[in-house]
CSV table of C-alpha atoms in Angstrom, one decimal:
chain,number,residue,atom,x,y,z
A,1,UNK,CA,-2.0,42.2,-57.3
A,2,UNK,CA,-0.4,39.9,-54.2
A,3,UNK,CA,1.6,43.0,-52.8
A,4,UNK,CA,-1.5,44.9,-53.0
A,5,UNK,CA,-3.1,42.3,-51.0
A,6,UNK,CA,-0.5,41.8,-49.3
A,7,UNK,CA,-0.4,45.1,-48.1
A,8,UNK,CA,-4.0,46.1,-48.2
A,9,UNK,CA,-5.4,43.3,-46.5
A,10,UNK,CA,-3.0,41.1,-44.4
A,11,UNK,CA,-0.3,42.4,-43.5
A,12,UNK,CA,-1.4,45.0,-40.3
A,13,UNK,CA,-5.8,43.6,-40.6
A,14,UNK,CA,-6.7,44.9,-37.9
A,15,UNK,CA,-6.1,48.5,-38.3
A,16,UNK,CA,-7.0,48.8,-42.3
A,17,UNK,CA,-10.3,46.5,-41.7
A,18,UNK,CA,-12.4,49.0,-41.8
A,19,UNK,CA,-16.0,47.7,-42.5
A,20,UNK,CA,-14.6,45.0,-39.7
A,21,UNK,CA,-15.4,42.4,-42.0
A,22,UNK,CA,-12.4,40.2,-40.4
A,23,UNK,CA,-12.9,41.0,-36.9
A,24,UNK,CA,-16.3,40.3,-36.7
A,25,UNK,CA,-14.7,37.1,-38.6
A,26,UNK,CA,-12.5,36.6,-35.5
A,27,UNK,CA,-14.6,37.6,-33.0
A,28,UNK,CA,-17.1,34.9,-34.4
A,29,UNK,CA,-14.2,32.6,-33.1
A,30,UNK,CA,-12.9,34.2,-30.2
A,31,UNK,CA,-15.7,35.8,-27.8
A,32,UNK,CA,-17.7,32.4,-26.4
A,33,UNK,CA,-14.7,31.4,-23.8
A,34,UNK,CA,-16.6,28.0,-23.7
A,35,UNK,CA,-16.6,26.8,-27.8
A,36,UNK,CA,-13.9,29.2,-28.4
A,37,UNK,CA,-10.9,26.2,-28.3
A,38,UNK,CA,-12.6,23.6,-29.7
A,39,UNK,CA,-13.2,26.1,-33.1
A,40,UNK,CA,-10.1,26.7,-32.8
A,41,UNK,CA,-8.6,23.4,-32.4
A,42,UNK,CA,-11.2,22.1,-34.8
A,43,UNK,CA,-9.8,25.2,-37.1
A,44,UNK,CA,-5.9,24.4,-36.5
A,45,UNK,CA,-6.7,20.3,-38.5
A,46,UNK,CA,-7.7,22.1,-41.2
A,47,UNK,CA,-5.3,24.5,-40.9
A,48,UNK,CA,-2.3,21.4,-41.0
A,49,UNK,CA,-4.5,19.3,-43.1
A,50,UNK,CA,-5.9,21.8,-46.1
A,51,UNK,CA,-8.9,19.6,-45.6
A,52,UNK,CA,-10.6,18.0,-43.1
A,53,UNK,CA,-13.5,15.2,-44.3
A,54,UNK,CA,-17.3,16.7,-42.8
A,55,UNK,CA,-18.7,14.6,-39.9
A,56,UNK,CA,-21.6,17.2,-39.4
A,57,UNK,CA,-20.7,17.8,-35.2
A,58,UNK,CA,-21.1,21.0,-33.6
A,59,UNK,CA,-18.3,22.2,-33.6
A,60,UNK,CA,-17.8,21.7,-38.0
A,61,UNK,CA,-21.5,23.6,-38.1
A,62,UNK,CA,-20.4,27.0,-35.3
A,63,UNK,CA,-17.7,27.3,-38.0
A,64,UNK,CA,-18.8,27.5,-40.5
A,65,UNK,CA,-21.2,29.5,-39.5
A,66,UNK,CA,-17.6,32.3,-38.7
A,67,UNK,CA,-17.3,32.6,-42.4
A,68,UNK,CA,-13.4,31.3,-41.8
A,69,UNK,CA,-13.8,27.6,-43.3
A,70,UNK,CA,-16.5,26.7,-46.1
A,71,UNK,CA,-18.1,23.0,-47.4
A,72,UNK,CA,-17.1,21.3,-50.4
A,73,UNK,CA,-17.4,17.9,-52.0
A,74,UNK,CA,-17.9,16.8,-48.6
A,75,UNK,CA,-14.8,18.1,-46.7
A,76,UNK,CA,-14.5,21.6,-45.3
A,77,UNK,CA,-11.5,24.2,-46.2
A,78,UNK,CA,-10.8,27.3,-45.6
A,79,UNK,CA,-13.1,29.3,-47.6
A,80,UNK,CA,-9.6,31.7,-49.2
A,81,UNK,CA,-5.7,32.3,-49.3
A,82,UNK,CA,-6.9,35.7,-47.6
A,83,UNK,CA,-8.4,34.4,-44.7
A,84,UNK,CA,-5.6,31.5,-44.3
A,85,UNK,CA,-2.6,34.3,-44.3
A,86,UNK,CA,-4.6,36.3,-42.1
A,87,UNK,CA,-6.4,33.3,-39.2
A,88,UNK,CA,-3.1,30.7,-40.0
A,89,UNK,CA,-1.3,28.2,-37.8
A,90,UNK,CA,0.7,31.4,-35.7
A,91,UNK,CA,-1.9,33.0,-34.8
A,92,UNK,CA,-4.7,29.8,-33.5
A,93,UNK,CA,-1.9,28.7,-31.9
A,94,UNK,CA,-1.2,32.3,-29.9
A,95,UNK,CA,-4.9,32.7,-29.5
A,96,UNK,CA,-4.9,29.3,-27.9
A,97,UNK,CA,-2.6,30.9,-26.0
A,98,UNK,CA,-4.4,32.8,-24.3
A,99,UNK,CA,-7.2,31.0,-23.3
A,100,UNK,CA,-5.6,27.5,-22.5
A,101,UNK,CA,-1.9,28.0,-19.6
A,102,UNK,CA,-0.9,24.2,-21.0
A,103,UNK,CA,-1.0,25.5,-24.3
A,104,UNK,CA,3.3,25.1,-24.0
A,105,UNK,CA,3.1,22.1,-22.3
A,106,UNK,CA,0.2,20.2,-25.2
A,107,UNK,CA,2.6,22.0,-28.0
A,108,UNK,CA,6.3,20.4,-27.1
A,109,UNK,CA,4.2,17.3,-26.4
A,110,UNK,CA,2.5,17.5,-30.3
A,111,UNK,CA,6.4,18.4,-31.4
A,112,UNK,CA,8.0,14.8,-29.6
A,113,UNK,CA,5.2,12.9,-31.2
A,114,UNK,CA,3.2,12.8,-28.9
A,115,UNK,CA,5.3,9.8,-26.6
A,116,UNK,CA,7.6,12.2,-24.3
A,117,UNK,CA,5.4,12.1,-20.9
A,118,UNK,CA,6.9,15.1,-18.9
A,119,UNK,CA,4.9,17.3,-20.5
A,120,UNK,CA,1.5,15.9,-19.3
A,121,UNK,CA,0.0,18.2,-16.3
A,122,UNK,CA,0.1,16.6,-13.0
A,123,UNK,CA,-1.2,17.7,-8.8
A,124,UNK,CA,-2.7,21.5,-9.0
A,125,UNK,CA,-2.4,22.1,-13.1
A,126,UNK,CA,-4.5,18.5,-14.0
A,127,UNK,CA,-7.0,19.4,-11.3
A,128,UNK,CA,-7.0,23.2,-12.7
A,129,UNK,CA,-7.3,21.8,-15.8
A,130,UNK,CA,-9.8,19.9,-15.1
A,131,UNK,CA,-11.7,22.2,-13.0
A,132,UNK,CA,-11.3,25.0,-16.5
A,133,UNK,CA,-12.1,21.9,-18.8
A,134,UNK,CA,-15.6,21.7,-17.5
A,135,UNK,CA,-18.3,22.4,-18.9
A,136,UNK,CA,-15.7,23.9,-22.8
A,137,UNK,CA,-15.5,22.3,-25.6
A,138,UNK,CA,-11.8,21.8,-26.7
A,139,UNK,CA,-10.5,20.3,-29.9
A,140,UNK,CA,-9.5,16.7,-29.9
A,141,UNK,CA,-6.1,17.6,-29.7
A,142,UNK,CA,-7.1,19.1,-26.0
A,143,UNK,CA,-9.2,15.8,-25.1
A,144,UNK,CA,-6.4,13.8,-25.8
A,145,UNK,CA,-3.4,15.6,-23.9
A,146,UNK,CA,-6.0,15.8,-20.4
A,147,UNK,CA,-7.1,12.5,-20.9
A,148,UNK,CA,-3.6,11.0,-20.5
A,149,UNK,CA,-2.4,13.5,-18.2
A,150,UNK,CA,-5.3,11.9,-16.4
A,151,UNK,CA,-3.9,8.6,-16.9
A,152,UNK,CA,-0.6,9.6,-16.3
A,153,UNK,CA,-1.8,10.4,-13.2
A,154,UNK,CA,-3.5,8.0,-12.2
A,155,UNK,CA,-1.2,5.4,-13.6
A,156,UNK,CA,1.6,6.9,-10.9
A,157,UNK,CA,-1.2,6.9,-8.3
A,158,UNK,CA,-2.0,3.1,-8.4
A,159,UNK,CA,1.9,2.4,-8.6
A,160,UNK,CA,1.8,4.6,-5.2
A,161,UNK,CA,-0.4,3.0,-3.8
A,162,UNK,CA,0.9,-0.5,-4.9
A,163,UNK,CA,4.6,0.5,-3.4
A,164,UNK,CA,2.3,1.1,-0.5
A,165,UNK,CA,0.5,-2.0,-0.4
A,166,UNK,CA,3.4,-3.4,-1.0
A,167,UNK,CA,5.4,-2.5,2.1
A,168,UNK,CA,2.4,-3.0,3.9
A,169,UNK,CA,2.8,-6.4,3.2
A,170,UNK,CA,6.5,-6.2,3.6
A,171,UNK,CA,5.7,-5.2,7.2
A,172,UNK,CA,2.4,-6.9,8.3
A,173,UNK,CA,4.8,-10.4,7.4
A,174,UNK,CA,7.5,-8.7,9.4
A,175,UNK,CA,5.5,-9.0,12.3
A,176,UNK,CA,3.6,-11.6,12.0
A,177,UNK,CA,7.3,-13.4,11.2
A,178,UNK,CA,7.7,-11.8,14.9
A,179,UNK,CA,4.8,-13.4,16.6
A,180,UNK,CA,6.2,-16.5,15.5
A,181,UNK,CA,8.8,-16.1,16.7
A,182,UNK,CA,7.9,-15.0,19.9
A,183,UNK,CA,5.1,-17.9,20.3
A,184,UNK,CA,8.5,-20.1,19.0
A,185,UNK,CA,10.2,-19.0,22.0
A,186,UNK,CA,6.9,-18.6,24.4
A,187,UNK,CA,5.8,-22.5,22.9
A,188,UNK,CA,9.6,-23.8,23.7
A,189,UNK,CA,10.1,-22.3,27.7
A,190,UNK,CA,6.2,-23.3,28.7
A,191,UNK,CA,7.2,-26.9,27.5
A,192,UNK,CA,11.4,-26.4,29.7
A,193,UNK,CA,8.8,-25.1,32.3
A,194,UNK,CA,6.4,-27.8,31.7
A,195,UNK,CA,9.1,-30.1,31.6
A,196,UNK,CA,10.6,-28.7,34.9
A,197,UNK,CA,7.5,-28.3,37.2
A,198,UNK,CA,6.8,-32.6,35.9
A,199,UNK,CA,10.4,-33.7,36.9
A,200,UNK,CA,9.9,-31.8,40.3
A,201,UNK,CA,6.7,-32.9,40.7
A,202,UNK,CA,8.2,-37.1,40.0
A,203,UNK,CA,11.0,-36.1,41.6
A,204,UNK,CA,9.2,-34.5,45.1
A,205,UNK,CA,6.5,-38.0,44.2
A,206,UNK,CA,9.3,-39.6,44.7
A,207,UNK,CA,11.0,-38.3,47.5
A,208,UNK,CA,8.0,-38.6,49.7
A,209,UNK,CA,7.6,-42.5,48.5
A,210,UNK,CA,10.4,-43.1,49.4
A,211,UNK,CA,10.4,-40.8,52.6
A,212,UNK,CA,7.9,-42.8,53.3
A,213,UNK,CA,9.7,-46.2,52.3
A,214,UNK,CA,11.7,-45.5,54.8
A,215,UNK,CA,10.1,-44.3,57.8
A,216,UNK,CA,8.1,-47.7,57.2
A,217,UNK,CA,11.4,-49.5,56.8
A,218,UNK,CA,12.6,-47.2,59.9
A,219,UNK,CA,9.9,-48.7,62.5
A,220,UNK,CA,9.9,-52.2,60.8
A,221,UNK,CA,13.6,-52.5,62.3
A,222,UNK,CA,12.8,-50.6,65.7
A,223,UNK,CA,9.4,-53.0,65.8
A,224,UNK,CA,12.1,-55.7,64.8
A,225,UNK,CA,14.6,-53.7,68.0
A,226,UNK,CA,12.0,-54.1,70.2
A,227,UNK,CA,11.4,-57.3,70.1
A,228,UNK,CA,14.7,-58.5,69.6
A,229,UNK,CA,15.5,-56.5,73.1
A,230,UNK,CA,12.4,-57.1,74.9
A,231,UNK,CA,13.3,-61.3,73.9
A,232,UNK,CA,16.9,-60.8,75.2
A,233,UNK,CA,14.9,-59.4,77.8
A,234,UNK,CA,13.2,-62.0,79.0
A,235,UNK,CA,15.9,-64.5,78.3
A,236,UNK,CA,18.5,-62.8,80.2
A,237,UNK,CA,15.3,-62.3,82.8
A,238,UNK,CA,15.1,-66.4,82.8
A,239,UNK,CA,19.0,-66.5,82.4
A,240,UNK,CA,19.0,-64.2,86.0
A,241,UNK,CA,16.8,-66.4,87.6
A,242,UNK,CA,18.6,-69.8,86.3
A,243,UNK,CA,21.2,-68.2,87.9
A,244,UNK,CA,20.3,-67.3,91.6
A,245,UNK,CA,18.5,-70.6,91.7
A,246,UNK,CA,22.0,-71.8,90.8
A,247,UNK,CA,23.8,-69.9,93.2
A,248,UNK,CA,20.9,-71.1,96.3
A,249,UNK,CA,21.9,-74.3,95.7
A,250,UNK,CA,25.0,-74.1,95.8
A,251,UNK,CA,24.7,-72.5,98.9
A,252,UNK,CA,22.7,-75.5,100.1
A,253,UNK,CA,24.8,-78.0,98.9
A,254,UNK,CA,28.0,-76.6,100.4
A,255,UNK,CA,25.5,-76.4,103.9
A,256,UNK,CA,25.0,-79.8,103.7
A,257,UNK,CA,29.0,-80.8,102.7
A,258,UNK,CA,30.0,-78.9,106.1
A,259,UNK,CA,27.1,-80.1,108.3
A,260,UNK,CA,28.1,-83.9,107.2
A,261,UNK,CA,31.8,-82.7,108.3
């Protein structure tokens, strides 16, 4: 029986599916691209875990309507083994790869134990994925992968921004230091200039005072000399007069002496 089922139903099922029962299930899963990724992702979880607990989400309801899964005792399971063999993990991964361009990155990240950040989307690819995901119902794995990619990108941009900020602050610090050095040198030169100016002014004032004093001394000395010269002239004049008188007296005495003889 197993051989008949495998040869007549599972193997080459698309050609053998004359009633298009399996094709109908496939089309229900894939026709609407806006929800296909979410349905495939949820179905993938069921295949990987054998069953999942029902949470009454829209994706669960849609997946049940495809006929692929059934609810039993609060759990979602694949409806039967024939479905599980036809729509297996390889089929799911293949269809997901057709729908999302980052499928290989996501798979590699999952296989790394969700540790290898090198598989995250960045730059243009991340923006493309965000635009693609807008309006679509994605699987939990897709949302997690895209969210951590966005977070990693933002963290990197924050680090770069902080790096640029630190560089700018360091540059500003250096500029301020140079400005302080210039101001210090300028203030030193101003102080030296002021000292030189003050010394020059003091020297000029001192020179003026000394010149004024010297001129006063010269004038005083000149006046004193003039007074002494006048005094000497008066004394010389007086002596000259006395000498003339003595000469005149001596002449008179001589004439008197001659008359006596």
